[in-house]
N, CA, C and O atoms as a DFTB+ gen file, in Angstrom:
680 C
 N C O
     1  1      18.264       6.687      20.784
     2  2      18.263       6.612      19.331
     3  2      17.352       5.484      18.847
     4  3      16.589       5.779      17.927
     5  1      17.319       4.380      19.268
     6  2      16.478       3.152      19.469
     7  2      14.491       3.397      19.119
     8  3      13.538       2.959      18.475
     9  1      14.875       4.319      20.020
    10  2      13.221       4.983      20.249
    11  2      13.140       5.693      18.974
    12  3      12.197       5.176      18.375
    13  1      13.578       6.480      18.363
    14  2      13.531       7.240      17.303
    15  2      13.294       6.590      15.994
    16  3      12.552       6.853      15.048
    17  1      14.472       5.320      16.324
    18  2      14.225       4.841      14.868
    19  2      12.994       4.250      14.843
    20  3      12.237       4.608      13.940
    21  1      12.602       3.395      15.656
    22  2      11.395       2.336      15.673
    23  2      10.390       2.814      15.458
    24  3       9.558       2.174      14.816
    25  1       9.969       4.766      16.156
    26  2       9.165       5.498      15.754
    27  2       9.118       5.630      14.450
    28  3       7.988       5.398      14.021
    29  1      10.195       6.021      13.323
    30  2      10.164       6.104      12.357
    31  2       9.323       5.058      11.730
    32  3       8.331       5.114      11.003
    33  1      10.098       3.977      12.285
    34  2       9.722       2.533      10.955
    35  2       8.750       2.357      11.290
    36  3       8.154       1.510      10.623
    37  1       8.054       2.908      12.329
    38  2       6.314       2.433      12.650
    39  2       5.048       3.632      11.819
    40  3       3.820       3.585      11.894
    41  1       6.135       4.863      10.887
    42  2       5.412       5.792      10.097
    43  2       4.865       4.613       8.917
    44  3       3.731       4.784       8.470
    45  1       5.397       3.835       8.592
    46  2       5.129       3.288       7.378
    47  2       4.281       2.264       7.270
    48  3       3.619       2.091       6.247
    49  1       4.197       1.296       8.556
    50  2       2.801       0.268       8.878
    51  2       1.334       1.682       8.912
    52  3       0.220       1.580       8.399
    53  1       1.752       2.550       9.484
    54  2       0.584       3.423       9.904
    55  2      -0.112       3.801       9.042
    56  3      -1.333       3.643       9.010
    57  1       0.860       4.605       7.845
    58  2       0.285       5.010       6.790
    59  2      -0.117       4.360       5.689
    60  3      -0.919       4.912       4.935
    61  1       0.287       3.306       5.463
    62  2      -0.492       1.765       4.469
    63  2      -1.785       1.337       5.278
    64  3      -2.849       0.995       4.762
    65  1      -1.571       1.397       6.345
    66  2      -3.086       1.260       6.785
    67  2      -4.135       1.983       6.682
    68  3      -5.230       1.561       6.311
    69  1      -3.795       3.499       7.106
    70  2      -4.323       4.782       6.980
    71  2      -4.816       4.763       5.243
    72  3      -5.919       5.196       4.911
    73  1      -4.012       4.306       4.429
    74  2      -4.392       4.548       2.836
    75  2      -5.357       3.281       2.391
    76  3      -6.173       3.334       1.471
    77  1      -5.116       2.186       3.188
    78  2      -6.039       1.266       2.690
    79  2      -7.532       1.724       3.413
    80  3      -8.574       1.258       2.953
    81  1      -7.546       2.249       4.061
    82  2      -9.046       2.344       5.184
    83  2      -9.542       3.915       3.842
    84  3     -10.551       4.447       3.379
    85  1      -8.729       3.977       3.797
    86  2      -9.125       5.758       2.834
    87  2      -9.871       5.358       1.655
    88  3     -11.085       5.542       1.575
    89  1      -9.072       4.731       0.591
    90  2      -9.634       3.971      -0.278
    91  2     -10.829       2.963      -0.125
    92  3     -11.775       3.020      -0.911
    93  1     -10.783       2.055       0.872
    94  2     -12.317       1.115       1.356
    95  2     -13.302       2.179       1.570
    96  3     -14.450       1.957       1.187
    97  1     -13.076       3.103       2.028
    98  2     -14.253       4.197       2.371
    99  2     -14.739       4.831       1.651
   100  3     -15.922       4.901       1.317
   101  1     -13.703       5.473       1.270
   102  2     -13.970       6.737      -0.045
   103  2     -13.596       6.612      -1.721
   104  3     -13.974       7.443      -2.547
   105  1     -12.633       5.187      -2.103
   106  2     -12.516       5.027      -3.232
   107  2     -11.157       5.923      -3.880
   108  3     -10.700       5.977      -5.022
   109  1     -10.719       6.639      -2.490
   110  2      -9.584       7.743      -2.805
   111  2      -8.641       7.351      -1.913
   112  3      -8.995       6.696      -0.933
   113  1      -6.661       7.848      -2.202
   114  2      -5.943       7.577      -1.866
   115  2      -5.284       9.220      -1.558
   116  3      -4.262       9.662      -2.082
   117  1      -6.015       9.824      -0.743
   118  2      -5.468      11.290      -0.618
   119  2      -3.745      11.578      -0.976
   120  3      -2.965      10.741      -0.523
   121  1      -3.383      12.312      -1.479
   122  2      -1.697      12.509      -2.096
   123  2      -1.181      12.812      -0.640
   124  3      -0.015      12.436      -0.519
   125  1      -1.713      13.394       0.535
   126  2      -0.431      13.536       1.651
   127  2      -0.185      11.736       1.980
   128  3       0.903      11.386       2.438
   129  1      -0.785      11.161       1.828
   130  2      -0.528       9.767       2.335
   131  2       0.535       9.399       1.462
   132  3       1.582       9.028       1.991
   133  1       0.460       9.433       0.298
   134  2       1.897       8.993      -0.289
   135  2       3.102       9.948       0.240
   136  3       4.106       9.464       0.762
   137  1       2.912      11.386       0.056
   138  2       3.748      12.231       0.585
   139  2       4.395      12.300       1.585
   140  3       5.569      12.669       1.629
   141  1       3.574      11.879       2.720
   142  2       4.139      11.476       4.021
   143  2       5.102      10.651       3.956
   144  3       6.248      10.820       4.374
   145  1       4.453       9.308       3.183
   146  2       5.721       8.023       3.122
   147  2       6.588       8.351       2.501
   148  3       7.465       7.487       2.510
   149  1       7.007       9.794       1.518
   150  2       8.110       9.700       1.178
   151  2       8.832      10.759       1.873
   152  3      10.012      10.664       2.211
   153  1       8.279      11.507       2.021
   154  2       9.287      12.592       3.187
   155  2       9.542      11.629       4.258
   156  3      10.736      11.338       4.320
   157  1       8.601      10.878       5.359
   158  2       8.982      10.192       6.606
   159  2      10.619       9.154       5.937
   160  3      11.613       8.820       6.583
   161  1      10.329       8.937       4.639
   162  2      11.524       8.095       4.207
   163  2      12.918       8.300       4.416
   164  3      13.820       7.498       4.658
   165  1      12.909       9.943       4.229
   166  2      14.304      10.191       4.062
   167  2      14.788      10.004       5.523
   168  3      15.816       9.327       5.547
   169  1      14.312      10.445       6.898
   170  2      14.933      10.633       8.105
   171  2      15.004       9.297       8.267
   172  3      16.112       8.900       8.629
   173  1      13.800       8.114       8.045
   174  2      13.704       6.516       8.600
   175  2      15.258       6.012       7.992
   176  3      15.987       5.211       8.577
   177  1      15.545       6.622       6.794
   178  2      16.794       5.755       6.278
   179  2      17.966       6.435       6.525
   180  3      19.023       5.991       6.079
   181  1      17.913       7.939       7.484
   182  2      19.293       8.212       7.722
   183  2      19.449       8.072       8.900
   184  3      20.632       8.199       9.217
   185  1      18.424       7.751      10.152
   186  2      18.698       6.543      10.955
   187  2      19.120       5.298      11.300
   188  3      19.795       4.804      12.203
   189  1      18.344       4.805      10.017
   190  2      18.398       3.044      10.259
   191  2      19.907       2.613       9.939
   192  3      20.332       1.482      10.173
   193  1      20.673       3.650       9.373
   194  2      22.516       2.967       9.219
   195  2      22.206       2.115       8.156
   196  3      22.850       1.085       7.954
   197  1      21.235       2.480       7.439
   198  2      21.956       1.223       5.916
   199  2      22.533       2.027       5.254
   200  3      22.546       3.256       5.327
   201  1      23.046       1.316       4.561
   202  2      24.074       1.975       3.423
   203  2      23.557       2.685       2.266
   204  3      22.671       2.470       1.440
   205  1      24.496       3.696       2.507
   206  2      23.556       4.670       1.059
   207  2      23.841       3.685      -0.600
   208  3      23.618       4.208      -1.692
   209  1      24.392       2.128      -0.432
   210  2      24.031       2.000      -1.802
   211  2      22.629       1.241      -1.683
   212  3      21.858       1.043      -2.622
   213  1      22.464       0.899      -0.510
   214  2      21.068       0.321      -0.360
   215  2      20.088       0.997      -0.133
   216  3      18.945       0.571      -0.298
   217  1      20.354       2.114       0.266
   218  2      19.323       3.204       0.329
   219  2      18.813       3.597      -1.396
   220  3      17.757       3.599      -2.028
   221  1      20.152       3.882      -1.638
   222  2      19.998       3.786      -3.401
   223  2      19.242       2.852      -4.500
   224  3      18.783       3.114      -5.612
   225  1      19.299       1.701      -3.760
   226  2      18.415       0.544      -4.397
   227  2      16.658       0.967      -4.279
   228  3      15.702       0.887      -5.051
   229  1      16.878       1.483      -2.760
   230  2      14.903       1.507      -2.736
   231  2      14.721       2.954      -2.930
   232  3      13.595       3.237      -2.522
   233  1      15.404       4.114      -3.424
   234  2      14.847       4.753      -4.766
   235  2      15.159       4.442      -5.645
   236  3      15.726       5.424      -6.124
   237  1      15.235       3.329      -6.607
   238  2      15.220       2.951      -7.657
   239  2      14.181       1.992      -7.569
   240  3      13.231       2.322      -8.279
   241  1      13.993       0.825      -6.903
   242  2      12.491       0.085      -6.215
   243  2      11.531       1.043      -6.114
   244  3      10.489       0.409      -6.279
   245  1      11.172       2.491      -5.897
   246  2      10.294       3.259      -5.485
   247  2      10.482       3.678      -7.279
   248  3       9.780       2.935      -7.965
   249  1      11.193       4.590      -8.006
   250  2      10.961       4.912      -9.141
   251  2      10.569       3.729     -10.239
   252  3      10.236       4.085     -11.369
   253  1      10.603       2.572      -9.959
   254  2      10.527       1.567     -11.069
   255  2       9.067       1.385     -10.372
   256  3       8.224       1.331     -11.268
   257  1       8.556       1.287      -9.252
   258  2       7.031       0.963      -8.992
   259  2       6.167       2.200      -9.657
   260  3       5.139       2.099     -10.327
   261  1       6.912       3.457      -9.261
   262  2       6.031       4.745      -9.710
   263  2       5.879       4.473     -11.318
   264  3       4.779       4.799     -11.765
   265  1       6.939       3.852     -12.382
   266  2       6.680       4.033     -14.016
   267  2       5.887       2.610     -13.973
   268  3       5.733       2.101     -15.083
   269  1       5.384       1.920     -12.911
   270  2       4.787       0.526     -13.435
   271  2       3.352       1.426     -12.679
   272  3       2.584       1.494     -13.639
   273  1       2.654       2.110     -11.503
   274  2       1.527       2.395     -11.596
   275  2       1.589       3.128     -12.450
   276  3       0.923       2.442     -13.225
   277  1       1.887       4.200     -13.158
   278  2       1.691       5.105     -14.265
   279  2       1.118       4.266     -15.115
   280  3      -0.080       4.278     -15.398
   281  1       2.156       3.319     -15.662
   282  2       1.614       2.436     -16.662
   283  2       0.265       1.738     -16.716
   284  3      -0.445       1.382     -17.656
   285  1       0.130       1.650     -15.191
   286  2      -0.958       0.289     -14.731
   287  2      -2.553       2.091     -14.599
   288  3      -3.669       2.086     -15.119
   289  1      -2.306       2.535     -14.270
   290  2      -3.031       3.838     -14.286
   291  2      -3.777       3.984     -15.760
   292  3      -4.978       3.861     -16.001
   293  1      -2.578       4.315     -16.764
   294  2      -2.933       5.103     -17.976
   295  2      -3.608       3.325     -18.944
   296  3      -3.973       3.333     -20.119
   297  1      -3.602       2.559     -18.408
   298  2      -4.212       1.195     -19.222
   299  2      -5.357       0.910     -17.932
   300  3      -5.948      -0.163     -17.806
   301  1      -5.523       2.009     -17.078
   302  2      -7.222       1.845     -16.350
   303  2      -7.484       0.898     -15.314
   304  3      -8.458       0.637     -14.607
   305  1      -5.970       0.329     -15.475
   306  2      -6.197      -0.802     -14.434
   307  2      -6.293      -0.665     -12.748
   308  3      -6.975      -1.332     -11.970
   309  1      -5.496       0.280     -12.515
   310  2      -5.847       1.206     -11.220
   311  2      -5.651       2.613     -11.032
   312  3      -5.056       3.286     -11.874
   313  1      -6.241       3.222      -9.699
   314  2      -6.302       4.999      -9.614
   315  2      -5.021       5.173      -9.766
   316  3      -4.111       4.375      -9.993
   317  1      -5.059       6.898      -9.538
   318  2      -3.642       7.308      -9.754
   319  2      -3.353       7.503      -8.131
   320  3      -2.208       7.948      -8.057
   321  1      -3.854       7.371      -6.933
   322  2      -3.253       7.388      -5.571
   323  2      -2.776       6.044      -5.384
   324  3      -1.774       5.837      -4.699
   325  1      -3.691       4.715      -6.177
   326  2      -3.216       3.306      -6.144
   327  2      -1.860       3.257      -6.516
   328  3      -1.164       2.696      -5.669
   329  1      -1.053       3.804      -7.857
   330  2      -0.203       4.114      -8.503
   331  2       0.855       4.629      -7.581
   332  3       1.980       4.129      -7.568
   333  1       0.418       5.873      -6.617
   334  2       1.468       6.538      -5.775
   335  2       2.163       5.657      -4.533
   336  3       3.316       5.669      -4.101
   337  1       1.081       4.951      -4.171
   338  2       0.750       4.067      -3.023
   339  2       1.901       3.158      -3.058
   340  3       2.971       3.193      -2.450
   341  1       1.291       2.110      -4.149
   342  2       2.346       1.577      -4.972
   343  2       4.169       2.124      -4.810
   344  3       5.153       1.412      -4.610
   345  1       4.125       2.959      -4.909
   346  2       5.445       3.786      -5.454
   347  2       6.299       3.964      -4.317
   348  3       7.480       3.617      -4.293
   349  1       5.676       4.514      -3.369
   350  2       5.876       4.723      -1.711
   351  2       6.156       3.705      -0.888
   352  3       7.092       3.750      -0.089
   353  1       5.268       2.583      -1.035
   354  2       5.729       1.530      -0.700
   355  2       6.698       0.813      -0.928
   356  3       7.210       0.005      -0.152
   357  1       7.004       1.059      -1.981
   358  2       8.314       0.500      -2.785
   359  2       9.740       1.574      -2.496
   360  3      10.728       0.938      -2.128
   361  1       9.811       2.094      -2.538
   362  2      10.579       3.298      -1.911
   363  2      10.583       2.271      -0.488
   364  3      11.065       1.138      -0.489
   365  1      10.202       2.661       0.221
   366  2      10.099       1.789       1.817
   367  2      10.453       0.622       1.875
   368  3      11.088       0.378       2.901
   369  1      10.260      -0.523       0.957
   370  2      11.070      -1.614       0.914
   371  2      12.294      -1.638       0.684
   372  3      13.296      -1.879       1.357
   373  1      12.033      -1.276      -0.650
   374  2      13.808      -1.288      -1.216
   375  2      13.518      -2.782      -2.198
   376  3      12.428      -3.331      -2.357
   377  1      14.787      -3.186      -2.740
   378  2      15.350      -4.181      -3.249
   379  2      15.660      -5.368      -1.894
   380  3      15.532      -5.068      -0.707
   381  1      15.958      -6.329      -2.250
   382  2      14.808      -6.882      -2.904
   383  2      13.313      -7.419      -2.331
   384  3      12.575      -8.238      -2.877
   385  1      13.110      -6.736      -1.123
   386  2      11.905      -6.934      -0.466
   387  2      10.310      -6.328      -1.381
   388  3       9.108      -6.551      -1.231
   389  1      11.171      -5.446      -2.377
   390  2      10.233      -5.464      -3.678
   391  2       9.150      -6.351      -3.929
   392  3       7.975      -6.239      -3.581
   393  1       9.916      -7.579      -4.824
   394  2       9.697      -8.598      -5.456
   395  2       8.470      -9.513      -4.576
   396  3       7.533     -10.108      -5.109
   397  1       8.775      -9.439      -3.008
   398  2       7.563     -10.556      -2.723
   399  2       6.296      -9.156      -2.199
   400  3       5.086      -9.280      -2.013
   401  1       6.893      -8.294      -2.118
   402  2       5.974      -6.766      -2.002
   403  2       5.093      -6.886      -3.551
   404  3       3.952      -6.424      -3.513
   405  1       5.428      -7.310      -4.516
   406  2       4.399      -6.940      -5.736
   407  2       4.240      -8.452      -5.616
   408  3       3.297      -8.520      -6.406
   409  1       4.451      -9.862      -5.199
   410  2       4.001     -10.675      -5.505
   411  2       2.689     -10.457      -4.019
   412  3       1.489     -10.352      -4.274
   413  1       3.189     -10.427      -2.672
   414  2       2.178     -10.692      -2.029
   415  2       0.617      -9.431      -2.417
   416  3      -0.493      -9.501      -1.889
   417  1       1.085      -8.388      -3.481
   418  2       0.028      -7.170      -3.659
   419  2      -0.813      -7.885      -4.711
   420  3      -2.039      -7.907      -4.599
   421  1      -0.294      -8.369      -5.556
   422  2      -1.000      -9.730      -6.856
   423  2      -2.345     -10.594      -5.998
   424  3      -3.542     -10.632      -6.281
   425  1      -1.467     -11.335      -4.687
   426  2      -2.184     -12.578      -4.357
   427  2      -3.574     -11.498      -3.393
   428  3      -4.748     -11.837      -3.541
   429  1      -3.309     -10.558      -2.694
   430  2      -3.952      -9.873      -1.743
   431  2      -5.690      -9.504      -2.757
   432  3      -6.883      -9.736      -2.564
   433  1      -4.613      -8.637      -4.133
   434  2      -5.664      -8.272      -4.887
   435  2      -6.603      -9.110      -5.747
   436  3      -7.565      -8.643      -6.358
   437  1      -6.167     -10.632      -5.738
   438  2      -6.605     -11.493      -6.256
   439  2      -7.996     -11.445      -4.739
   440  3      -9.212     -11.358      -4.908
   441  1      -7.445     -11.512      -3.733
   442  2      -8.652     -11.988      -2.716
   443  2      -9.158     -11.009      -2.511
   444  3     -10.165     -11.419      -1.935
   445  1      -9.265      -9.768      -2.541
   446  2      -9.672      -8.772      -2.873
   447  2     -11.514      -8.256      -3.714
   448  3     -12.634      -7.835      -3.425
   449  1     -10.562      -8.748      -4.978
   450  2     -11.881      -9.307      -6.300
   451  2     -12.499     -10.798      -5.910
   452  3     -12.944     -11.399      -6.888
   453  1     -12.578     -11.343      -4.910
   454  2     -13.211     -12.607      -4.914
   455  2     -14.082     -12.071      -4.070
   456  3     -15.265     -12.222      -4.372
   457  1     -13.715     -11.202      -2.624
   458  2     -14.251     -10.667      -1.515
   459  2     -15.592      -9.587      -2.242
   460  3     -16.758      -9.669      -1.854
   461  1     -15.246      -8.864      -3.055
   462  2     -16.188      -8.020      -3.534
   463  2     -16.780      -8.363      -4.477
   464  3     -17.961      -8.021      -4.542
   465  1     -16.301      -9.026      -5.377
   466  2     -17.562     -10.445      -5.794
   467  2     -18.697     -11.021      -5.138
   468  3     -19.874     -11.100      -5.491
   469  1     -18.053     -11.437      -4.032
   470  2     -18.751     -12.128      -3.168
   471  2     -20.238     -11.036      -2.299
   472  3     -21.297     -11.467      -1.843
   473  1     -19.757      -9.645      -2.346
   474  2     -20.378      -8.753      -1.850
   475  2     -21.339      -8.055      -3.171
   476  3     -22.177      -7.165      -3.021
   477  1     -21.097      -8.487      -4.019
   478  2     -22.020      -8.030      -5.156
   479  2     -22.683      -9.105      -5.692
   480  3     -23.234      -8.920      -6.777
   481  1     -22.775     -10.476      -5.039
   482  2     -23.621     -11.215      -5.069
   483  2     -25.119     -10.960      -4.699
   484  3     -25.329     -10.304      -3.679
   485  1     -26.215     -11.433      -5.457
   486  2     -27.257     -11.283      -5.142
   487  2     -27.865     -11.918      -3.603
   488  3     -28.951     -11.508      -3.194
   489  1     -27.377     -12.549      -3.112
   490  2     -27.717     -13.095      -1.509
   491  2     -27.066     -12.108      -0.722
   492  3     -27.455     -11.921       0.430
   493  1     -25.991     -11.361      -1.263
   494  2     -25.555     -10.456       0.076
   495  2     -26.079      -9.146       0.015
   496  3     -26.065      -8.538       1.086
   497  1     -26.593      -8.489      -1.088
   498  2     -27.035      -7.151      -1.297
   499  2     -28.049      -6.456      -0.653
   500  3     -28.087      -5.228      -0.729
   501  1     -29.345      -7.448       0.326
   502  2     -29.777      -7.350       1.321
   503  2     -29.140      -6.617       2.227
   504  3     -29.378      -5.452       2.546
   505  1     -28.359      -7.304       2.613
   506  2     -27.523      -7.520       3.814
   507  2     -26.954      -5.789       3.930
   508  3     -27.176      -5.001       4.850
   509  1     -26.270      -5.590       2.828
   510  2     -25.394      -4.475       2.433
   511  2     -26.529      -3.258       2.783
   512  3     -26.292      -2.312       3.534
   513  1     -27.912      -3.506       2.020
   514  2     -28.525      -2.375       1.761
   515  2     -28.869      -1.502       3.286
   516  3     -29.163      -0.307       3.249
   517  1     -28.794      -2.210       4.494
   518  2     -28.822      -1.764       5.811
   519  2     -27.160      -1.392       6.164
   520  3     -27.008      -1.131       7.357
   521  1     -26.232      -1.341       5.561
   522  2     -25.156      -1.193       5.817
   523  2     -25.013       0.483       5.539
   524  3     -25.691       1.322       4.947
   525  1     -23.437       0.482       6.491
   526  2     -23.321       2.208       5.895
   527  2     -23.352       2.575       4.178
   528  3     -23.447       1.720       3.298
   529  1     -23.268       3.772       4.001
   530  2     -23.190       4.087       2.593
   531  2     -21.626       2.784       1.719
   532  3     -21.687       1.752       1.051
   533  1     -20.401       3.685       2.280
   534  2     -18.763       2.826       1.896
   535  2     -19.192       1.711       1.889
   536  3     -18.399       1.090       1.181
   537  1     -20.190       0.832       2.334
   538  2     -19.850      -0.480       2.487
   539  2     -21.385      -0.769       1.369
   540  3     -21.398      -1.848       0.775
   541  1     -22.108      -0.184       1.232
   542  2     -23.110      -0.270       0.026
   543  2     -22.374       0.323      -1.375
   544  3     -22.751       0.144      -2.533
   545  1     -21.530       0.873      -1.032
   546  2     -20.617       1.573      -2.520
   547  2     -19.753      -0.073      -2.770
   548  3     -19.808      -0.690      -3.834
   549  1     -19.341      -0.330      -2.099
   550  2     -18.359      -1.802      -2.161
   551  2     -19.180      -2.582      -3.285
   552  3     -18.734      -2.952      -4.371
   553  1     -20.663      -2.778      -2.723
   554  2     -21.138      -3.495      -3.767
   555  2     -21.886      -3.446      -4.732
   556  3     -22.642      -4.377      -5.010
   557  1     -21.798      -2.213      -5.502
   558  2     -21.953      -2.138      -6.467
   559  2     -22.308      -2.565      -7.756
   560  3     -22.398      -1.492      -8.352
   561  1     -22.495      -3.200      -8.335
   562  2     -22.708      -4.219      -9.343
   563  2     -21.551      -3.200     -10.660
   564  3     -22.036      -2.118     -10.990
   565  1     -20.276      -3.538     -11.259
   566  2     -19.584      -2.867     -11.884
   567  2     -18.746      -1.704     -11.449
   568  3     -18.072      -0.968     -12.169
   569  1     -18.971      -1.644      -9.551
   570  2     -18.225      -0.779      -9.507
   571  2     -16.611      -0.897      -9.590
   572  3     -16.140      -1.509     -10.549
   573  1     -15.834      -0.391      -8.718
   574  2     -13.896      -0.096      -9.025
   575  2     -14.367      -0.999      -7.808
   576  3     -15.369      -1.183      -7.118
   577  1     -12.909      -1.508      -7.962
   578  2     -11.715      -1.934      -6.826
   579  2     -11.105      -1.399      -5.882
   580  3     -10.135      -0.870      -6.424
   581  1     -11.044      -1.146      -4.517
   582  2     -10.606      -0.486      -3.864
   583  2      -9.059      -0.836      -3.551
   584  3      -8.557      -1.090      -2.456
   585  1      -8.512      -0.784      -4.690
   586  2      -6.570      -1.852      -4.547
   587  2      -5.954      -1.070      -4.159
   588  3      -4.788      -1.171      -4.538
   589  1      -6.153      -0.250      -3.527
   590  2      -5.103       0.258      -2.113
   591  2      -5.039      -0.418      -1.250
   592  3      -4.068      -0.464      -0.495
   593  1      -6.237      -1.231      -1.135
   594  2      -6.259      -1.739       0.099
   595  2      -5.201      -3.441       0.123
   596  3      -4.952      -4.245       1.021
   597  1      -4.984      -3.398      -0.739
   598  2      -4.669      -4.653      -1.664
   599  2      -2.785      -4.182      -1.420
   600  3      -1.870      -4.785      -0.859
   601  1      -2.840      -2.902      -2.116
   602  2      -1.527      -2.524      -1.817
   603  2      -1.281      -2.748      -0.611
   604  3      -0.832      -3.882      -0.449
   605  1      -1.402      -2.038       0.496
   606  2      -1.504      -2.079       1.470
   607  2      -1.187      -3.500       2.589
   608  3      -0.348      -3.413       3.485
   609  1      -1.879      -4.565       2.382
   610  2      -1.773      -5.519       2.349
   611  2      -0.745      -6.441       1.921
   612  3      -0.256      -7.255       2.705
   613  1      -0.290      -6.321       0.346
   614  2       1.315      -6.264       0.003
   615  2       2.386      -6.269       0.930
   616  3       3.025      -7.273       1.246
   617  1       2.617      -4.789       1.482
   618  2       3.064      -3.855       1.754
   619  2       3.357      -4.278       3.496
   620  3       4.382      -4.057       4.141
   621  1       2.562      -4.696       3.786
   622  2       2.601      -4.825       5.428
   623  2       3.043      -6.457       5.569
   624  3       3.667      -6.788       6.577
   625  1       2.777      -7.263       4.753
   626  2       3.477      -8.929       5.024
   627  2       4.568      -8.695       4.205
   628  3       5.115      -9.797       4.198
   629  1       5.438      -7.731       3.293
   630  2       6.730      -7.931       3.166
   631  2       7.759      -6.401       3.626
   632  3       8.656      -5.865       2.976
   633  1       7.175      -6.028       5.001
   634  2       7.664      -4.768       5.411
   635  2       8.683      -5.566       6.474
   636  3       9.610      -4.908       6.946
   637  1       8.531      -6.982       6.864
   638  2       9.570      -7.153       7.522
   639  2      10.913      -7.447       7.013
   640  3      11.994      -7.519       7.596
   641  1      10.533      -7.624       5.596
   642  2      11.888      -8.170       4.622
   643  2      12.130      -6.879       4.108
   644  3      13.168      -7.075       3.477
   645  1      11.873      -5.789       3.978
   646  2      12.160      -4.531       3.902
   647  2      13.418      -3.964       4.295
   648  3      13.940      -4.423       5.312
   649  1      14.000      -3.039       3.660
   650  2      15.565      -2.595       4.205
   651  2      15.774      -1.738       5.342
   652  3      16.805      -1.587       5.998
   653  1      14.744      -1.246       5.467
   654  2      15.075      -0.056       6.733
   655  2      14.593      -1.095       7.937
   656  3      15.313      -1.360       8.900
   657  1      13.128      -1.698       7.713
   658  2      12.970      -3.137       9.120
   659  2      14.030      -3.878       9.252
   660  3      14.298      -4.113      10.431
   661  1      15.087      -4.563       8.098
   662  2      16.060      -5.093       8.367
   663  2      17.382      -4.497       9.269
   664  3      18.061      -5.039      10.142
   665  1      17.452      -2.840       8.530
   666  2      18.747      -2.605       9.089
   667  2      18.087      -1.977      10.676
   668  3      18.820      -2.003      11.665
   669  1      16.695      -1.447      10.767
   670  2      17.103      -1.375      13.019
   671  2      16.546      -2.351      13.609
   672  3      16.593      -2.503      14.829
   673  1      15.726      -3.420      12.502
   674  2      15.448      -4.675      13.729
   675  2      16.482      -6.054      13.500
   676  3      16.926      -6.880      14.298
   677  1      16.600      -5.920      12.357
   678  2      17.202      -7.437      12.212
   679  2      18.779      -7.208      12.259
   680  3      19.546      -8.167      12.173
């Protein structure tokens, strides 16, 4: 049973990674990637033995992230797979591993916009122009943000304070 669960809880490092590399590349957050994390959700949490009121908490953590990317979406501030991403991840934490989940996604995306700043600087655009295409799209002068990757990032330094990592590892 051991083996099963750990398989599970290792769907959710995989696929935050898988969505941040999607987005750095392509600027897109394909919908099975959120989809996955929420179907893989239901079996990871009727393994892991937490309690269905805590299970209950991180769909309510997952529906309160989904009406904050909507929000953060329809005011332009990020895509709508960023939004799902978001949502999924939060679902996967739970309460209250939430809270440092949207604070460490803040500080990530803060270094994020400094990093691609830094790549749309005029000394590095050289550099870039021998680079693959994804990594000449990065620097852009006005292009988007790739904050999946940002999510992502979030997402993986507070997955150990997370409820389902808590209830089969800790």
């Amino acid at each position: 049973m051991h083996v099963l669960q750990i398989s599970l809880l290792l769907v959710f490092p995989a696929l935050a990674i898988v969505g941040a590399l999607k987005d750095l590349t392509s600027y897109t957050i394909p919908n099975w990637i959120s989809l996955a994390l929420v179907a893989a959700f239901v079996p990871a949490a009727l393994v892991s033995g937490a309690p269905l009121g805590q299970i209950g908490l991180c769909l309510a953590a997952g529906f309160g992230a989904l009406v904050l990317g909507v929000a953060m979406f329809a005011a332009g501030w990020i895509g709508g797979g960023d939004g799902k991403l978001l949502a999924a991840c939060a679902l996967w934490l739970g309460w209250p591993a939430v809270l440092p989940f949207m604070l460490y996604t803040a500080l990530a995306g803060g270094a994020l916009t400094f990093l691609i700043l830094g790549l749309r600087s005029a000394w590095v655009a050289p550099v870039l122009a021998g680079g693959p295409a994804w990594m000449r799209r990065l620097g852009v002068q006005g292009g988007d943000l790739p904050y999946g990757a940002a999510i992502a990032a979030g997402a993986l330094a507070a997955f150990p304070q997370g409820l389902l990592a808590q209830s089969i590892l800790g």
